[in-house]
Coordinates of C-alpha atoms and ligand atoms in Angstrom, one line a residue:
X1 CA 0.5 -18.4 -57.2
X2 CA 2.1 -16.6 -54.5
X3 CA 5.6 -17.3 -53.0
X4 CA 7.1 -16.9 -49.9
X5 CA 10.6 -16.5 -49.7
X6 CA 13.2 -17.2 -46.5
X7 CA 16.0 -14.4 -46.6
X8 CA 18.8 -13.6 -44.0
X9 CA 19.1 -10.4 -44.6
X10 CA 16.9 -7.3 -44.9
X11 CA 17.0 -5.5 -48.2
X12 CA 17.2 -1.7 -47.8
X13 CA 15.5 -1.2 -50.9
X14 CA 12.2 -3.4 -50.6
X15 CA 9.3 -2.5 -49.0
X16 CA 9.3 -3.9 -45.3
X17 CA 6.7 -4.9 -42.5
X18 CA 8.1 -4.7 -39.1
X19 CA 6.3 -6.6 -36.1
X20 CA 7.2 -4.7 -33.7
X21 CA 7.0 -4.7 -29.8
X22 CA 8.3 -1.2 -29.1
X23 CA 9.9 1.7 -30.7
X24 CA 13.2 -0.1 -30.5
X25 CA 12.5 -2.8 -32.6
X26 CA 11.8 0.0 -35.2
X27 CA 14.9 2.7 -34.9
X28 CA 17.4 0.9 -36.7
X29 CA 14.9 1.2 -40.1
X30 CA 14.5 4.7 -39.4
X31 CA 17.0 7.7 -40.7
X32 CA 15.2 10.8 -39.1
X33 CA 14.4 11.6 -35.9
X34 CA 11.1 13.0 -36.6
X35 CA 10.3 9.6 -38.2
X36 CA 10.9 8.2 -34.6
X37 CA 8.8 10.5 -33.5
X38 CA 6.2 10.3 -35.4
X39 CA 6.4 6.3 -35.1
X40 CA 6.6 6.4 -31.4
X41 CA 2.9 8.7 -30.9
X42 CA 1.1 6.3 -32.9
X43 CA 2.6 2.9 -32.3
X44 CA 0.1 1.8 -29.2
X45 CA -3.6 3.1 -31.2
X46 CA -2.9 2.8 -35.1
X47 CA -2.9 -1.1 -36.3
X48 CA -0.4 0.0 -39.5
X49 CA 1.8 2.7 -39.2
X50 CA 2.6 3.6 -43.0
X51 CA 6.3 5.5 -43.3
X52 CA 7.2 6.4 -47.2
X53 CA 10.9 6.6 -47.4
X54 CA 12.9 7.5 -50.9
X55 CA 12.7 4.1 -52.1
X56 CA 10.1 1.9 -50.6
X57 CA 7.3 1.8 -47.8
X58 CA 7.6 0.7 -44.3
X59 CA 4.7 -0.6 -42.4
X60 CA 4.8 -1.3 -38.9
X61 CA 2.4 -3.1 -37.0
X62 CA 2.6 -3.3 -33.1
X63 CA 1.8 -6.0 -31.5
X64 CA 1.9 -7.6 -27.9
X65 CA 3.5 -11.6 -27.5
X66 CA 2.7 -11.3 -23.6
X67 CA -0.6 -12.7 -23.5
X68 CA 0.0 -14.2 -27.1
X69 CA -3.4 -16.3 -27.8
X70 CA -5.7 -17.5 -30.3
X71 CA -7.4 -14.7 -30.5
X72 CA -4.3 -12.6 -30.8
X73 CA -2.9 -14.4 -33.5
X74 CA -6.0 -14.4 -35.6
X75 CA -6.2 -10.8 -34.9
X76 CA -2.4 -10.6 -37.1
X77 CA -3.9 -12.3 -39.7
X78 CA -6.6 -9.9 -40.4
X79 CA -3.5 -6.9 -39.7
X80 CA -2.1 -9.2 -42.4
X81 CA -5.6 -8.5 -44.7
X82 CA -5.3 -5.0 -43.8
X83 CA -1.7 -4.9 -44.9
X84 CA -2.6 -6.8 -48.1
X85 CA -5.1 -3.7 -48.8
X86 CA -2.2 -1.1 -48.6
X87 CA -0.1 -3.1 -50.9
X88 CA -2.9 -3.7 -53.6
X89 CA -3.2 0.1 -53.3
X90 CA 0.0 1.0 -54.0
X91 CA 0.6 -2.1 -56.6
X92 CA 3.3 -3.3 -54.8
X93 CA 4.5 -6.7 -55.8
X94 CA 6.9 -7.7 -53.0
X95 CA 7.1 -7.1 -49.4
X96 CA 9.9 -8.2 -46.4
X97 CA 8.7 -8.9 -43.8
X98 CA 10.7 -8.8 -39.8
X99 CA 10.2 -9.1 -36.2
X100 CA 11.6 -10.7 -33.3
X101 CA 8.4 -13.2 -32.9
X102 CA 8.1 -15.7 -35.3
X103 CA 4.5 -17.4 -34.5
X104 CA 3.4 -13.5 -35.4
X105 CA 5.2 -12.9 -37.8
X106 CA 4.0 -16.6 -39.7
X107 CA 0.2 -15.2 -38.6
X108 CA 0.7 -12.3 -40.1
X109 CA 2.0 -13.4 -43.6
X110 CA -0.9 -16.0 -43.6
X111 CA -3.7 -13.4 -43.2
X112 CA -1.2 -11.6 -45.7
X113 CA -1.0 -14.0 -48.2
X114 CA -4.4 -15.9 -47.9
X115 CA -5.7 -12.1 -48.8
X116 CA -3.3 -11.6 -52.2
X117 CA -5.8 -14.4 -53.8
X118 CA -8.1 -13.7 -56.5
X119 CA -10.0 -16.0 -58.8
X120 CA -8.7 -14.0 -62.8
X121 CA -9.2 -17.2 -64.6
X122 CA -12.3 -15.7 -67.1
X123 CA -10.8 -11.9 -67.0
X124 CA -9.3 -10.8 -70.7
X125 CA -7.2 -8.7 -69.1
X126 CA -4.0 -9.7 -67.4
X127 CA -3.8 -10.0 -63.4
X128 CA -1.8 -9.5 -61.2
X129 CA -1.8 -10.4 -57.5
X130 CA -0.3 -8.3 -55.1
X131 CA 1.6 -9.3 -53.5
X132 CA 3.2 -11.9 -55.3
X133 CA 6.6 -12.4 -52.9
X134 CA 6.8 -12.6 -49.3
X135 CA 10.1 -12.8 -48.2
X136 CA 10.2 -13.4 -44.1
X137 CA 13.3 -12.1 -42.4
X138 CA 14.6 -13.1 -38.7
X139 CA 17.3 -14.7 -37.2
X140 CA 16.3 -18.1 -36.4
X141 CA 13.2 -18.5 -38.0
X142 CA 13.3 -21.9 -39.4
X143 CA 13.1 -22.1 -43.2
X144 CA 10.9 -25.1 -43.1
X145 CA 8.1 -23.0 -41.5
X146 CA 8.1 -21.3 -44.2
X147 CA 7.6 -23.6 -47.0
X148 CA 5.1 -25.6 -44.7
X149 CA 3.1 -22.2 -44.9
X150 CA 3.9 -21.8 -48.2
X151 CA 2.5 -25.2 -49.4
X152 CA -0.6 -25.0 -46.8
X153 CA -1.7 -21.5 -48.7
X154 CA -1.0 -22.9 -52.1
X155 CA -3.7 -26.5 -51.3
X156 CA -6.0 -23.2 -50.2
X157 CA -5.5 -21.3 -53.3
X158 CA -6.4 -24.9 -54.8
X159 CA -9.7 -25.2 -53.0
X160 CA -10.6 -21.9 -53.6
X161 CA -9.8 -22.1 -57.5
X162 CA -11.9 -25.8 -57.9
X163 CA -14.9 -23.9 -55.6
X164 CA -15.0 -20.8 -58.1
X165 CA -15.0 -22.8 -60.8
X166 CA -18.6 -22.7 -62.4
X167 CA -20.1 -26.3 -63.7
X168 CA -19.5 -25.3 -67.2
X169 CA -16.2 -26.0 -66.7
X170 CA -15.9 -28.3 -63.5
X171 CA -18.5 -31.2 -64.1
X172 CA -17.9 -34.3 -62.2
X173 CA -15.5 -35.7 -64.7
X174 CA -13.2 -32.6 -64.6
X175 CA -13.6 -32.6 -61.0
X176 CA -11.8 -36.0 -61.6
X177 CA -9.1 -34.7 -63.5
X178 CA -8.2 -31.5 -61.5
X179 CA -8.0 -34.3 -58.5
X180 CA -5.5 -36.4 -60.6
X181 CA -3.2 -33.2 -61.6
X182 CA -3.1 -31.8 -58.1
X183 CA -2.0 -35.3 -56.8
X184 CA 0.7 -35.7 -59.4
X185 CA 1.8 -32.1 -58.5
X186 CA 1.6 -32.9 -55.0
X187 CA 2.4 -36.6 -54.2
X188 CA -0.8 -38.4 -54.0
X189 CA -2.3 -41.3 -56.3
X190 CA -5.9 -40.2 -57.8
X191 CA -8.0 -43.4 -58.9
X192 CA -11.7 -41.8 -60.7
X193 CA -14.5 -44.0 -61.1
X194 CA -16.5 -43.9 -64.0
X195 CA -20.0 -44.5 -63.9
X196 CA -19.8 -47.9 -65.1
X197 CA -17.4 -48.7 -62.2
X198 CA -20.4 -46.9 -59.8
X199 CA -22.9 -49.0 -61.4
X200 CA -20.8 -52.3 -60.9
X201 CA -20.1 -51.1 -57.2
X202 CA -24.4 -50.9 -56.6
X203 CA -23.3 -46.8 -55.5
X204 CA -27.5 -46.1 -55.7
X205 CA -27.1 -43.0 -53.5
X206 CA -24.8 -41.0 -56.0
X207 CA -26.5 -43.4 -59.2
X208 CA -29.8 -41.7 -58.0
X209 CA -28.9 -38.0 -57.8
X210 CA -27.2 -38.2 -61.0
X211 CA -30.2 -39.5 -62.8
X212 CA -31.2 -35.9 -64.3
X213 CA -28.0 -35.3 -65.3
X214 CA -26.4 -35.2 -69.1
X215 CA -23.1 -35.5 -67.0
X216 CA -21.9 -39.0 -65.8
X217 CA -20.9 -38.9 -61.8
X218 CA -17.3 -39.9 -60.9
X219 CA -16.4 -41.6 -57.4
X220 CA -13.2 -39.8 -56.6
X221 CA -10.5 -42.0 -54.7
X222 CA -7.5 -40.2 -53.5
X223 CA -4.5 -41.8 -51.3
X224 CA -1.3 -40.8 -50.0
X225 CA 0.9 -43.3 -48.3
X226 CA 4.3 -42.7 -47.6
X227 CA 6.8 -45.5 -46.6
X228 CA 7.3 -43.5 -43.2
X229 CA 3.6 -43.4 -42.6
X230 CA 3.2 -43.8 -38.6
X231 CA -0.5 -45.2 -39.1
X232 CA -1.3 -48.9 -40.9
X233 CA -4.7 -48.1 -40.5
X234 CA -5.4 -44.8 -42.4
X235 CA -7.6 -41.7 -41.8
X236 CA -10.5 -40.9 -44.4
X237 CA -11.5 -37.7 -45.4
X238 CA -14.7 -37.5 -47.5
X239 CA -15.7 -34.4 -49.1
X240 CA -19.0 -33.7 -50.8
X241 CA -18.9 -33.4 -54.8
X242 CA -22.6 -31.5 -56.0
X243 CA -20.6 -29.8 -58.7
X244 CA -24.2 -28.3 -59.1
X245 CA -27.2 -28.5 -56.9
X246 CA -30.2 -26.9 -58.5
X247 CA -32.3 -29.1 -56.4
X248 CA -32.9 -31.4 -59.2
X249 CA -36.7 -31.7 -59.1
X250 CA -37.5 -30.5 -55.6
X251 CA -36.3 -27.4 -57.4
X252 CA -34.5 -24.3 -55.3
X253 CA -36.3 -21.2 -56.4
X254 CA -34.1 -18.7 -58.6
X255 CA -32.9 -16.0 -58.1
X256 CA -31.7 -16.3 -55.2
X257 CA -31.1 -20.1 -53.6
X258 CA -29.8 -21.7 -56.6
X259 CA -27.4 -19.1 -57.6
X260 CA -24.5 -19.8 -55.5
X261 CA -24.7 -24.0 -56.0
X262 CA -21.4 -23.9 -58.0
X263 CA -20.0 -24.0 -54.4
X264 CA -22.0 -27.3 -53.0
X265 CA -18.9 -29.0 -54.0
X266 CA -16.5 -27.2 -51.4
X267 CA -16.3 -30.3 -49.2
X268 CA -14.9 -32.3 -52.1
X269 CA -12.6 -29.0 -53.0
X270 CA -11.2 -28.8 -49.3
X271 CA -10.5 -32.2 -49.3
X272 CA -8.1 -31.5 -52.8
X273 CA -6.6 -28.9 -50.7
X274 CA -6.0 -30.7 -47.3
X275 CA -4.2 -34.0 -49.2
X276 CA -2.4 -31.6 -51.7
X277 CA -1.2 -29.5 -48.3
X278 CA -0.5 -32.8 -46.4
X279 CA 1.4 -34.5 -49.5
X280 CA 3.5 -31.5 -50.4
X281 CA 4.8 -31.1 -46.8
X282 CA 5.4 -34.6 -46.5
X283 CA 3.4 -35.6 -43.4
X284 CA 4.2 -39.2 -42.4
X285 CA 0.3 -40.0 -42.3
X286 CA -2.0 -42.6 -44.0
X287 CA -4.3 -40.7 -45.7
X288 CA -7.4 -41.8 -48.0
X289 CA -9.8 -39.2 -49.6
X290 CA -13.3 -39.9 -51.3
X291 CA -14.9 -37.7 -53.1
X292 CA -18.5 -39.2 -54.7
X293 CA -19.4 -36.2 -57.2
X294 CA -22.2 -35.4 -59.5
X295 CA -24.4 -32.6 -60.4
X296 CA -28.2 -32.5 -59.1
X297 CA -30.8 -30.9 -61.4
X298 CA -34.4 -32.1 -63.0
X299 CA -34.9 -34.1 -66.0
X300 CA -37.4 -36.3 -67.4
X301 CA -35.5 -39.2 -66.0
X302 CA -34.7 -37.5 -62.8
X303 CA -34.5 -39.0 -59.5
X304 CA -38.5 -38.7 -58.3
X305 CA -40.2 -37.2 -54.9
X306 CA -41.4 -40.6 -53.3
X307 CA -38.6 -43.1 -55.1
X308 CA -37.4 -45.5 -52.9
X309 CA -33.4 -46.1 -54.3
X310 CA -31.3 -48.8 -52.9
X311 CA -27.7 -47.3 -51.4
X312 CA -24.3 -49.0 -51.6
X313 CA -24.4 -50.5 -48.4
X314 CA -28.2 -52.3 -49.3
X315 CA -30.1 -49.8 -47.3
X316 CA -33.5 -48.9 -48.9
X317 CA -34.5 -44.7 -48.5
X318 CA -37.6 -42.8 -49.8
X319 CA -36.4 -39.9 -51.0
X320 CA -38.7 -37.1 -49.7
X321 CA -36.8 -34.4 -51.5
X322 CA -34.5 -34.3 -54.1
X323 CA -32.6 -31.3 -52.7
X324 CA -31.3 -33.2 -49.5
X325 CA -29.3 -34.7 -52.2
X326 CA -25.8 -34.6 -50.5
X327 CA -26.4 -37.0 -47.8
X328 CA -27.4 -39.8 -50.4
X329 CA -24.2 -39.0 -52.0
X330 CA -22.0 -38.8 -48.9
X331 CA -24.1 -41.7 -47.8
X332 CA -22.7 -44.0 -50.4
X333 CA -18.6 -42.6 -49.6
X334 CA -19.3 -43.3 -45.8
X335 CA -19.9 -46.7 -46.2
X336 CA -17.5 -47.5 -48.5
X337 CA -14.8 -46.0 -46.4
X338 CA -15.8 -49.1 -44.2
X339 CA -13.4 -51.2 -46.1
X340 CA -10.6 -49.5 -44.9
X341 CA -11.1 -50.2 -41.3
X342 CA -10.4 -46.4 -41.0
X343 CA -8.9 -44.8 -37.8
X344 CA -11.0 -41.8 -38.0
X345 CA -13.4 -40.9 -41.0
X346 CA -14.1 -37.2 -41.6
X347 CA -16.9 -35.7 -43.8
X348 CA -17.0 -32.2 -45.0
X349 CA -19.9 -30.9 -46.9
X350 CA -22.2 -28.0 -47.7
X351 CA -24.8 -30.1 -45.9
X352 CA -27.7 -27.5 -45.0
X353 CA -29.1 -23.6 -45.3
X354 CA -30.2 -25.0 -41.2
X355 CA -26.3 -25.3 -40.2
X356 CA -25.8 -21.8 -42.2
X357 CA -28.8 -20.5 -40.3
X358 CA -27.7 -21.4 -36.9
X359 CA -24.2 -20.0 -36.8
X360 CA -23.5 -18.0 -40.0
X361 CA -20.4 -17.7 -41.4
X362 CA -18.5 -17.6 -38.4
X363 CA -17.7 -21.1 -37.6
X364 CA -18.6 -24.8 -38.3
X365 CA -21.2 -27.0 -37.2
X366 CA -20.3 -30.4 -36.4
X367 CA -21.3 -33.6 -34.9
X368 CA -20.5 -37.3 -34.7
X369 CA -19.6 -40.2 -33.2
X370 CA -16.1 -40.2 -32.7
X371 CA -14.2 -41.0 -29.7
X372 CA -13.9 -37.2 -27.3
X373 CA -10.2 -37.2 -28.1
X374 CA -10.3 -37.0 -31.2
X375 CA -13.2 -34.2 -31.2
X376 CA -11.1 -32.5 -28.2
X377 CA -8.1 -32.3 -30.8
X378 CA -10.4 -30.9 -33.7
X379 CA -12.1 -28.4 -31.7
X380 CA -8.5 -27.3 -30.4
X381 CA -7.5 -27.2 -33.6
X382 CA -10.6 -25.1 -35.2
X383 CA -9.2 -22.5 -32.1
X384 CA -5.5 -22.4 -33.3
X385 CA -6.6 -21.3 -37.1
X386 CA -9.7 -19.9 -35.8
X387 CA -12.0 -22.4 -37.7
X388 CA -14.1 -22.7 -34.9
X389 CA -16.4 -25.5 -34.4
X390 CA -19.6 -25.7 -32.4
X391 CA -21.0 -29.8 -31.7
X392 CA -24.0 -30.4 -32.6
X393 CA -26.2 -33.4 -30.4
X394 CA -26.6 -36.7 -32.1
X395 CA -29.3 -37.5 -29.7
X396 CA -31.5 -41.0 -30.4
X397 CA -34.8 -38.8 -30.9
X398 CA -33.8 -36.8 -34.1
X399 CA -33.6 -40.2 -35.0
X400 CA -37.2 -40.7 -35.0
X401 CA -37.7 -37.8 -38.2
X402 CA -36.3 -39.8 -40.8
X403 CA -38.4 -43.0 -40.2
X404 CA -40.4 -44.0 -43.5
X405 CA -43.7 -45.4 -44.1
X406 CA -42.3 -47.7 -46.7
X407 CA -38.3 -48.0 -46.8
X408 CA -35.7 -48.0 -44.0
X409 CA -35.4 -45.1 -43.9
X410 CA -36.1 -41.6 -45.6
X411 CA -34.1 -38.6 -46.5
X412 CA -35.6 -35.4 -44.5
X413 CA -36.9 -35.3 -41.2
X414 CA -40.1 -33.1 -40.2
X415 CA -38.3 -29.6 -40.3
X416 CA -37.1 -28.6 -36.9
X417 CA -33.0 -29.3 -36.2
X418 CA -32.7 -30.0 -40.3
X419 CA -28.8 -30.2 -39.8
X420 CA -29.0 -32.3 -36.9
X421 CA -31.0 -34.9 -38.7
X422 CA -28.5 -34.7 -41.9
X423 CA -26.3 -36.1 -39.8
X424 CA -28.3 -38.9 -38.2
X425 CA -29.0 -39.4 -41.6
X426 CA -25.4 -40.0 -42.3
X427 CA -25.0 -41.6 -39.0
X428 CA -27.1 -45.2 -40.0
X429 CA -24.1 -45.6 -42.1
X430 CA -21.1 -45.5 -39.9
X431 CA -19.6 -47.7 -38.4
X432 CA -16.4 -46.2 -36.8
X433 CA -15.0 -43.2 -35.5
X434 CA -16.5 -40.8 -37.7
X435 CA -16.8 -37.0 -37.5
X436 CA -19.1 -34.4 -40.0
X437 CA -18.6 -31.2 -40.9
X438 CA -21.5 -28.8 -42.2
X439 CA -19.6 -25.9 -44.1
X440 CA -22.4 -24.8 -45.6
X441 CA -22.0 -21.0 -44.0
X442 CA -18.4 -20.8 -44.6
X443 CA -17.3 -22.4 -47.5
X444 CA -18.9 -19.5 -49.6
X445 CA -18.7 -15.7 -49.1
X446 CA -20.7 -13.1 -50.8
X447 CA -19.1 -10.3 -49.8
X448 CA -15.3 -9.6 -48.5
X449 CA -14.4 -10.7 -45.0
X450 CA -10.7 -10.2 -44.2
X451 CA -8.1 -12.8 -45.6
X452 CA -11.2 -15.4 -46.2
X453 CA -12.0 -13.2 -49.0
X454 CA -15.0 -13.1 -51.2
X455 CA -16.8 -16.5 -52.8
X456 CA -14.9 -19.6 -52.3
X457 CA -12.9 -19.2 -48.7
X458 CA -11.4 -22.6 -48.9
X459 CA -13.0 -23.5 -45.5
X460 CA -11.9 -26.7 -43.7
X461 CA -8.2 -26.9 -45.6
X462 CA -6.3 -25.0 -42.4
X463 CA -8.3 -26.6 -39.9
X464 CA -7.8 -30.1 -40.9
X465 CA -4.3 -29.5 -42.1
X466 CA -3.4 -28.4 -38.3
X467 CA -5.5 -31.3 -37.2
X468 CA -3.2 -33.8 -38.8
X469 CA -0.4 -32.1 -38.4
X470 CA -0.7 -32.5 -34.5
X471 CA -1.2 -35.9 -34.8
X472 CA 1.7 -36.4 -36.9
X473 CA 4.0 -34.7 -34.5
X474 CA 1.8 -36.5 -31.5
X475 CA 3.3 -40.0 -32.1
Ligands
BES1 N1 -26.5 -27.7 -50.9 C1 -27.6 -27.5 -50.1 C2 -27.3 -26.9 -48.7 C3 -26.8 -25.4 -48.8 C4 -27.7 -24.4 -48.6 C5 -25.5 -25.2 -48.9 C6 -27.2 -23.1 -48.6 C7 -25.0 -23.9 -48.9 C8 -25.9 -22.9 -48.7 C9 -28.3 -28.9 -49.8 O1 -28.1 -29.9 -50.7 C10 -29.7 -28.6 -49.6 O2 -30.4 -28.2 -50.5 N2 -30.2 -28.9 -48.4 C11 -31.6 -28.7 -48.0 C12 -32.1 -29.8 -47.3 C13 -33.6 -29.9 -47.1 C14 -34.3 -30.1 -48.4 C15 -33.9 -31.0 -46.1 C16 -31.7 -27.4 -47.2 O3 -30.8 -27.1 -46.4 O4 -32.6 -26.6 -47.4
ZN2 ZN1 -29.7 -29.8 -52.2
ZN3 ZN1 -26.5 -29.7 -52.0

């Protein structure tokens, strides 16, 4: 795990990263004048300026706070990915970092430290991450900043672990238990439901996609309620938990499709993160997470092409294919989360290749039926840690795909607008102020991109983790 570090002063030792504005926010850390120099030519057209002195490295990065936007800020925290290169180079452990502008210089060590992850868990030899201490320097940058930062990073590192995690390890029931150790770590009560429990509760969505399984499911239930909660009626995340999705009998084709289905439980993993985030920086908000998890694969007994399964709530659904699997289990959470006479219910979930189609990796699709503020907020918020999301129609005519011959309703539509009519899928079984997420084109990377990294990017864990902490400081 990484840690960052508040100290008042600068060491003259330790390698330092300067933010600075001009050449004068750079001259006290320089002894020669041809350093000065040499600074000053390059300081408008090179990101990092690299300076090797006797004992350490300084790196300085010029930036602009006139103008000081979203887009600038996410552009420090991919400086901050480029400065994590140089110091992986050079194995270099610890870094300071200064400036004048604190919002930067907090950008910068996200990108930074967000970058320093890697996944060792399965490598024989020893690891090291680099760097391993970030210690921010500046008069009047507020310590709690820090380990806000700090704690948000670590739920990410979190995510990212549970999402890299293959299902030879992290079946439904370890799922479970990771769940109940990050909440004791964190501050937040973890109940799991067996399968029994399921079976009492009538959960035939997730009952049904578990059916080919030699795994039991588990129905994760997650809450964290502090006695200066400003909300009596709380908000719901709900995350989806295909520890594996090999399509079960509608089978993905392999190589290729199936191979990266470790990850269809990244809505369920972001969900770990955001509470662990939320918990450890104490957040005065009611907060309930429910995670239905399970793996999907084909088996004699395996959920069939044409069943017609009865879900929690007593709807009836054909189910057309057995790889549209995550909206039966998601299906099940949503109306469960009824009983909570929720605020605001959010689902995250790998959903659909259709949402990963449409808008790649650079953003989130979403949709729902919450009130605008609430989507005005999110969408502000996907800006300010450049998750960005793109709202998708809900119109009354996808409606129309998922009409069956025989049951209520039935799980795919016809083909066109496949994420859309997930979500109207979703959508029969909500009854409140509910939002859905698609992360199915960032929640997994296979190959680098700046501080999200490679595989698991822990997508969904900043942007809700602003989210709520706007609405906490709202009230
Ligand atoms: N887990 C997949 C969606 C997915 C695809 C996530 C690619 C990440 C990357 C989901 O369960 C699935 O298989 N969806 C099908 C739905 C279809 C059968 C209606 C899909 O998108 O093809
Ligand atoms: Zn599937
Ligand atoms: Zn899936």
């Amino acid at each position: 795990m990484i840690r960052l570090k508040f100290e008042g002063n600068i060491s003259e030792k330790e390698n330092l990263a300067i933010l600075a504005e001009s050449i004068s926010d750079v001259k006290k850390y320089l002894s020669k004048a041809e350093e000065v120099e040499y600074i000053e030519k390059r300081l408008e057209t090179t990101s990092i300026i690299t300076v090797n002195q006797l004992y350490r490295s300084i790196y300085i990065i010029h930036f602009s706070s006139i103008s000081f936007d979203y887009s600038a800020k996410e552009k420090l925290r991919k400086t901050g990915a480029e400065l994590c290169s140089l110091l992986k180079k050079e194995k270099l452990k610890t870094i300071q970092i200064t400036g004048s502008f604190h919002e930067g210089m907090l950008a910068l060590t996200e990108g930074l430290a967000l970058s320093a992850y890697n996944f060792s868990k399965y490598k024989s030899a020893a690891s090291t991450i680099y760097p391993e201490i970030i210690t921010l320097s500046s008069e009047g940058l507020k310590e709690t900043d820090i380990l806000d930062l700090e704690n948000l990073i670590e739920g990410i590192y979190h995510t990212r672990n549970l999402v890299n995690e293959p299902v030879n390890f992290l079946t439904a029931e370890q799922f479970g238990e990771e769940f109940k150790s990050l909440g004791k770590e964190a501050g937040f009560k973890v109940e799991v439901f067996d399968k029994q429990k399921i079976t009492d509760l009538k959960m035939g969505g997730l009952l049904s996609v578990n059916l080919g399984s030699p795994n039991p499911p588990t129905f994760i239930v997650s809450e964290y309620k502090p006695v200066n909660a400003i909300n009596t009626r709380p908000y719901v995340l709900i995350g989806k938990g295909v520890v594996y999705d090999t399509g079960g009998l509608s089978l993905k084709p392999t190589p290729n499709s199936m191979d990266l289905m470790k990850s269809d439980m990244a809505g369920g993993a972001a969900v770990a993160g955001i509470l662990y985030a939320i918990a450890k920086n104490k957040l005065p908000l009611y907060i309930i997470g429910l995670v239905p998890a399970t793996e999907n694969r084909p088996d004699g007994n395996a959920m069939t092409p044409g069943d017609v399964i009865k879900m929690y709530d007593g709807t009836t659904v054909e189910v057309l294919n057995t790889d549209a699997e995550g909206r039966l289990i998601l299906a099940d959470a949503l109306a469960y989360a009824a009983q909570y006479d929720p605020l605001f219910v959010a689902d995250l979930a790998t959903l659909t290749g259709a949402a990963a189609r449409a808008i790649g990796k650079e953003g989130i699709v979403y949709m729902g039926t919450a009130k605008q503020d609430y989507k005005t907020l999110l969408e502000n918020s996907g800006r300010a840690v450049y998750e960005r999301l793109v709202e998708f129609p809900l119109w009354e005519e996808y409606g129309k795909q998922l009409q069956s011959d025989i049951a209520d309703l039935k799980n795919i539509g016809s083909g066109d607008a496949g994420a859309i009519t997930a979500g109207k899928f979703m959508q029969h079984f909500v009854k409140y102020d509910w939002v859905h997420l698609d992360i199915a084109g960032s929640a997994f990377l296979t190959s680098e991109d700046s501080y999200r990294g490679k595989n698991g990017t822990g997508a969904g864990v900043r942007l809700f983790y602003d989210f709520f902490k706007k609405i906490s400081q709202q009230n």
